[in-house]
Structures are given as C-alpha cells and as structure tokens.
mmCIF file of C-alpha atoms in Angstrom:
data_model
loop_
_atom_site.group_PDB
_atom_site.id
_atom_site.type_symbol
_atom_site.label_atom_id
_atom_site.label_comp_id
_atom_site.label_asym_id
_atom_site.label_seq_id
_atom_site.Cartn_x
_atom_site.Cartn_y
_atom_site.Cartn_z
ATOM 1 C CA MET U 1 -17.889 -10.034 -7.249
ATOM 2 C CA ASP U 2 -14.949 -10.140 -9.709
ATOM 3 C CA GLY U 3 -16.698 -10.468 -13.020
ATOM 4 C CA GLY U 4 -16.873 -8.173 -16.028
ATOM 5 C CA GLY U 5 -19.605 -6.360 -17.679
ATOM 6 C CA ASP U 6 -21.823 -4.453 -15.238
ATOM 7 C CA GLU U 7 -20.623 -6.266 -12.180
ATOM 8 C CA ILE U 8 -18.370 -4.634 -9.625
ATOM 9 C CA SER U 9 -14.912 -5.865 -10.004
ATOM 10 C CA ASP U 10 -12.709 -6.216 -6.897
ATOM 11 C CA GLU U 11 -9.626 -6.097 -9.122
ATOM 12 C CA ARG U 12 -10.575 -2.809 -10.850
ATOM 13 C CA ILE U 13 -11.437 -1.251 -7.528
ATOM 14 C CA ALA U 14 -8.113 -2.464 -5.907
ATOM 15 C CA GLU U 15 -6.152 -0.860 -8.787
ATOM 16 C CA ALA U 16 -8.048 2.376 -8.502
ATOM 17 C CA CYS U 17 -7.382 2.433 -4.736
ATOM 18 C CA LEU U 18 -3.679 1.656 -5.004
ATOM 19 C CA ARG U 19 -3.221 4.304 -7.772
ATOM 20 C CA GLY U 20 -5.231 6.832 -5.634
ATOM 21 C CA VAL U 21 -2.934 6.302 -2.564
ATOM 22 C CA MET U 22 0.285 6.483 -4.525
ATOM 23 C CA GLU U 23 -0.726 9.400 -6.401
ATOM 24 C CA GLU U 24 -1.726 11.354 -3.209
ATOM 25 C CA GLU U 25 1.652 10.329 -1.527
ATOM 26 C CA LEU U 26 3.474 11.685 -4.508
ATOM 27 C CA ARG U 27 1.475 14.909 -4.603
ATOM 28 C CA GLU U 28 2.093 15.518 -0.913
ATOM 29 C CA GLY U 29 5.675 14.478 -0.916
ATOM 30 C CA HIS U 30 7.051 17.955 -1.567
ATOM 31 C CA LEU U 31 9.217 16.614 -4.315
ATOM 32 C CA ASP U 32 11.713 18.654 -6.309
ATOM 33 C CA VAL U 33 10.849 16.829 -9.553
ATOM 34 C CA GLU U 34 7.564 15.648 -10.949
ATOM 35 C CA ALA U 35 6.848 12.039 -10.579
ATOM 36 C CA PRO U 36 5.987 9.910 -13.591
ATOM 37 C CA ALA U 37 2.253 9.367 -14.438
ATOM 38 C CA LEU U 38 1.147 5.947 -13.380
ATOM 39 C CA PRO U 39 -0.307 3.614 -16.102
ATOM 40 C CA PRO U 40 -3.897 4.398 -16.853
ATOM 41 C CA GLY U 41 -6.423 2.094 -15.328
ATOM 42 C CA PRO U 42 -9.625 0.524 -16.442
ATOM 43 C CA GLU U 43 -12.785 2.670 -16.293
ATOM 44 C CA PRO U 44 -15.547 1.735 -14.004
ATOM 45 C CA GLN U 45 -18.079 -0.362 -15.643
ATOM 46 C CA SER U 46 -21.176 0.946 -14.027
ATOM 47 C CA GLU U 47 -22.340 3.852 -11.831
ATOM 48 C CA ALA U 48 -22.430 1.526 -8.781
ATOM 49 C CA GLU U 49 -18.743 0.625 -9.366
ATOM 50 C CA ARG U 50 -17.734 4.290 -9.872
ATOM 51 C CA ASP U 51 -19.521 5.216 -6.652
ATOM 52 C CA LEU U 52 -17.842 2.393 -4.670
ATOM 53 C CA MET U 53 -14.365 3.379 -6.196
ATOM 54 C CA ASP U 54 -14.724 6.994 -5.196
ATOM 55 C CA GLU U 55 -16.052 6.341 -1.647
ATOM 56 C CA LEU U 56 -13.573 3.478 -0.896
ATOM 57 C CA GLY U 57 -10.728 5.492 -2.409
ATOM 58 C CA ARG U 58 -11.656 8.359 0.051
ATOM 59 C CA ARG U 59 -11.821 6.097 3.104
ATOM 60 C CA VAL U 60 -8.518 4.303 2.208
ATOM 61 C CA ARG U 61 -6.725 7.540 1.790
ATOM 62 C CA GLN U 62 -8.190 8.656 5.141
ATOM 63 C CA GLN U 63 -6.912 5.539 6.815
ATOM 64 C CA SER U 64 -3.459 6.055 4.937
ATOM 65 C CA SER U 65 -3.233 9.580 6.201
ATOM 66 C CA LEU U 66 -3.272 8.113 9.893
ATOM 67 C CA LEU U 67 -0.278 6.075 9.091
ATOM 68 C CA LYS U 68 1.838 9.271 8.048
ATOM 69 C CA GLY U 69 2.118 10.315 11.661
ATOM 70 C CA ASN U 70 3.971 7.017 12.649
ATOM 71 C CA GLN U 71 7.562 7.948 12.333
ATOM 72 C CA GLU U 72 8.693 4.361 13.320
ATOM 73 C CA LEU U 73 6.801 2.979 10.484
ATOM 74 C CA GLN U 74 8.330 5.764 8.063
ATOM 75 C CA ASP U 75 11.866 4.958 9.314
ATOM 76 C CA SER U 76 11.316 1.293 8.931
ATOM 77 C CA ILE U 77 10.097 1.536 5.329
ATOM 78 C CA ASP U 78 13.059 3.859 4.601
ATOM 79 C CA GLY U 79 15.599 1.278 5.989
ATOM 80 C CA VAL U 80 14.119 -1.622 3.867
ATOM 81 C CA ILE U 81 14.061 0.527 0.633
ATOM 82 C CA ARG U 82 17.774 1.276 1.175
ATOM 83 C CA MET U 83 18.667 -2.478 1.378
ATOM 84 C CA PRO U 84 20.449 -4.052 -1.510
ATOM 85 C CA GLY U 85 18.354 -6.136 -3.842
ATOM 86 C CA SER U 86 15.710 -5.719 -6.503
ATOM 87 C CA MET U 87 12.542 -3.638 -5.909
ATOM 88 C CA MET U 88 10.616 -7.052 -6.191
ATOM 89 C CA ASP U 89 12.679 -8.310 -3.252
ATOM 90 C CA LYS U 90 12.146 -5.360 -1.144
ATOM 91 C CA PHE U 91 8.419 -5.052 -1.729
ATOM 92 C CA SER U 92 8.277 -8.904 -1.089
ATOM 93 C CA GLN U 93 9.995 -8.476 2.211
ATOM 94 C CA LEU U 94 7.676 -5.685 3.206
ATOM 95 C CA ALA U 95 4.632 -7.519 2.226
ATOM 96 C CA GLY U 96 5.801 -10.578 4.004
ATOM 97 C CA LYS U 97 6.027 -8.546 7.283
ATOM 98 C CA VAL U 98 2.634 -6.914 6.685
ATOM 99 C CA PHE U 99 0.744 -10.296 6.131
ATOM 100 C CA LYS U 100 2.922 -12.426 8.467
ATOM 101 C CA ASN U 101 -0.104 -13.246 10.678
ATOM 102 C CA GLY U 102 -2.807 -13.342 8.082
ATOM 103 C CA VAL U 103 -4.783 -10.929 5.863
ATOM 104 C CA THR U 104 -7.164 -8.134 7.049
ATOM 105 C CA TRP U 105 -8.645 -5.146 5.432
ATOM 106 C CA ASP U 106 -6.379 -2.929 7.419
ATOM 107 C CA LYS U 107 -3.328 -4.793 6.332
ATOM 108 C CA ILE U 108 -4.255 -4.451 2.650
ATOM 109 C CA ILE U 109 -4.706 -0.704 3.107
ATOM 110 C CA LEU U 110 -1.361 -0.542 4.960
ATOM 111 C CA LEU U 111 0.318 -2.391 1.987
ATOM 112 C CA PHE U 112 -1.210 0.190 -0.458
ATOM 113 C CA TYR U 113 0.232 2.908 1.871
ATOM 114 C CA VAL U 114 3.657 1.220 2.032
ATOM 115 C CA ALA U 115 3.640 1.239 -1.955
ATOM 116 C CA GLY U 116 3.113 4.940 -1.805
ATOM 117 C CA ARG U 117 5.904 5.586 0.752
ATOM 118 C CA MET U 118 8.346 3.438 -1.437
ATOM 119 C CA ALA U 119 7.437 5.489 -4.402
ATOM 120 C CA ILE U 120 8.362 8.728 -2.436
ATOM 121 C CA LYS U 121 11.781 7.302 -1.398
ATOM 122 C CA VAL U 122 12.744 6.278 -4.901
ATOM 123 C CA MET U 123 11.799 9.656 -6.090
ATOM 124 C CA GLU U 124 13.968 11.227 -3.433
ATOM 125 C CA ASP U 125 16.823 9.084 -4.740
ATOM 126 C CA ASN U 126 16.127 10.376 -8.213
ATOM 127 C CA LEU U 127 14.874 7.057 -9.594
ATOM 128 C CA PRO U 128 11.519 7.993 -10.986
ATOM 129 C CA LEU U 129 11.017 4.969 -13.384
ATOM 130 C CA GLN U 130 10.920 2.835 -10.184
ATOM 131 C CA VAL U 131 7.714 4.495 -9.116
ATOM 132 C CA ILE U 132 6.025 2.823 -12.008
ATOM 133 C CA GLU U 133 7.594 -0.415 -11.186
ATOM 134 C CA ILE U 134 6.441 -0.317 -7.533
ATOM 135 C CA PHE U 135 2.930 0.281 -8.704
ATOM 136 C CA LYS U 136 3.184 -2.749 -11.099
ATOM 137 C CA ILE U 137 4.781 -4.938 -8.457
ATOM 138 C CA ALA U 138 2.204 -3.996 -5.869
ATOM 139 C CA LEU U 139 -0.816 -4.517 -8.297
ATOM 140 C CA ASN U 140 0.541 -7.832 -9.288
ATOM 141 C CA TYR U 141 0.984 -8.806 -5.632
ATOM 142 C CA PHE U 142 -2.515 -7.870 -4.905
ATOM 143 C CA LYS U 143 -3.845 -9.940 -7.800
ATOM 144 C CA GLU U 144 -1.836 -13.109 -6.990
ATOM 145 C CA LYS U 145 -1.921 -13.173 -3.205
ATOM 146 C CA LEU U 146 -4.884 -10.884 -1.965
ATOM 147 C CA LEU U 147 -7.722 -10.715 -4.752
ATOM 148 C CA GLY U 148 -9.079 -14.274 -3.770
ATOM 149 C CA TRP U 149 -9.131 -13.171 -0.096
ATOM 150 C CA VAL U 150 -11.054 -9.902 -0.742
ATOM 151 C CA THR U 151 -13.437 -11.886 -3.050
ATOM 152 C CA SER U 152 -14.030 -14.447 -0.507
ATOM 153 C CA HIS U 153 -14.707 -11.863 2.252
ATOM 154 C CA GLY U 154 -17.596 -9.999 0.409
ATOM 155 C CA GLY U 155 -15.567 -7.896 -1.851
ATOM 156 C CA TRP U 156 -14.473 -4.076 -1.476
ATOM 157 C CA SER U 157 -18.140 -3.255 -0.490
ATOM 158 C CA ASN U 158 -17.707 -5.261 2.755
ATOM 159 C CA CYS U 159 -14.458 -3.312 3.400
ATOM 160 C CA LEU U 160 -16.287 -0.061 3.078
ATOM 161 C CA SER U 161 -18.914 -1.299 5.515
ATOM 162 C CA GLU U 162 -16.269 -2.075 8.082
ATOM 163 C CA LEU U 163 -14.612 1.276 7.579
ATOM 164 C CA SER U 164 -17.915 3.080 7.850
ATOM 165 C CA GLY U 165 -18.720 1.295 10.993
ATOM 166 C CA ARG U 166 -15.641 2.404 12.768
ATOM 167 C CA MET U 167 -15.039 5.405 14.990
ATOM 168 C CA GLN U 168 -12.386 7.774 13.952
ATOM 169 C CA GLY U 169 -8.799 6.930 14.562
ATOM 170 C CA MET U 170 -7.012 3.605 13.911
ATOM 171 C CA PRO U 171 -8.464 0.356 15.177
ATOM 172 C CA LEU U 172 -6.587 -1.450 17.911
ATOM 173 C CA THR U 173 -5.954 -4.401 15.590
ATOM 174 C CA THR U 174 -3.943 -2.024 13.209
ATOM 175 C CA LYS U 175 -2.098 -0.619 16.148
ATOM 176 C CA GLN U 176 -1.002 -4.029 17.319
ATOM 177 C CA THR U 177 -0.196 -5.056 13.619
ATOM 178 C CA LEU U 178 1.846 -1.904 13.246
ATOM 179 C CA ILE U 179 3.998 -2.685 16.365
ATOM 180 C CA ILE U 180 4.750 -6.122 14.897
ATOM 181 C CA ILE U 181 5.544 -4.919 11.428
ATOM 182 C CA ILE U 182 7.640 -1.988 12.730
ATOM 183 C CA ALA U 183 9.640 -4.415 14.804
ATOM 184 C CA GLY U 184 10.320 -6.801 11.925
ATOM 185 C CA LEU U 185 11.129 -4.006 9.404
ATOM 186 C CA ALA U 186 13.587 -2.541 11.960
ATOM 187 C CA PHE U 187 15.170 -5.999 12.214
ATOM 188 C CA LEU U 188 15.592 -6.083 8.364
ATOM 189 C CA SER U 189 16.941 -2.509 8.387
ATOM 190 C CA ILE U 190 19.568 -3.433 11.031
ATOM 191 C CA VAL U 191 20.673 -6.453 8.984
ATOM 192 C CA ALA U 192 20.918 -4.311 5.841
ATOM 193 C CA TRP U 193 23.096 -1.804 7.660
ATOM 194 C CA LYS U 194 25.465 -4.354 9.103
ATOM 195 C CA ARG U 195 25.935 -5.882 5.628
ATOM 196 C CA THR U 196 26.658 -2.478 4.177
ATOM 197 C CA ARG U 197 29.311 -1.954 6.867
ATOM 198 C CA ARG U 198 30.951 -5.085 6.223
ATOM 199 C CA ALA U 199 31.191 -4.556 2.360
#
C-alpha cells in the first residue's frame, strides 16, 4: 500500500489528512493574525488516491469536530503546550499519552487533532513559525512510529471502512481512551504548574 507510481500511498494520504485537520483548526480558530501556510504536500498519484484522500479527509475532520466539545481535552492540551521545553518534547509527551496502550485508528485521528490544537495555541501566543514546526514534527512522528502500523492494518482504505461502518458519535473505545489521555495530560499540566511556581 505504500509504494509510488499509481499505487495508493498511505504516507501521502496521512500528510493530506494531517494538513487538512490543522488547516481547518487554524481557519476556525478565530485568530487575530493569519496563520502561515503549511508546506505544500505531494499531489495524489491517481484518481483513486485523490478520492480516498478527499473522503478520508472529510471523515477525519468529522471525527475531529467531535473532539472540540471536550473541554477537559482542550484544557489538558493547553496545559502541556505551556510546559517548558522544546516543541518536540511537548509533542512527544502528548503522543506518548495518546499511544500509551497501543495504536488504533481513533488514536491516530486524535493525534492529528492534537497537532491542530497545538497550532492554535502557538498562534494565540503569537508564535506563528511554530505552526510549521508542529506540522513537521507530527508528520515525522507519523512516518517513524505509525506508518508501519497503518500499512500492516490494511492502509487508510481500511480506516475509511471502519469509519463508514460506525454510527454517528464517538465510539466507546475513543471515549475510554480520552479519559485515560486526559488524566495523563492533566497530571503533566499539574507537574508543569508546580515547576513554574518553584522557579
């Protein structure tokens, strides 16, 4: 599934989905300044790949929109983004919490959403160049840690089949995952807050 030419590339599709989620978050973020454009991505290599990118992008953004209403998740992401350390460290901590108990399609979508929320937070802090940094870090994380899993689980077309087979609303597994992640992120936020007070 991850070849070149006319084959459907799981890597190209992931990049398109990540870009779509981040751009939508930035568009809807009611920002006072315009966010920088993300680096241009590879063009789809076939009509089938373009169709899959478009449909999966739409479904992933739908799933992401369900996460927007979870204020605990928003607060937890905000807490981690304000922690001291590099953007790579912050993203790695968030990703570590997301995938603590293994990889699922829902968690990959959640990670894309987290990258979008991180982009909003750095824009609110007037650090627009960090938006591109977050995109690159998230994309590299996907390539290094998740691409193999996606390919071995039937590729993004399999993810689309799973999303299509669901009823509206977030599946139970994602709700349980969110509870675990929010608890972990809240702990990280408290640790960061205590460190800041001591300094």
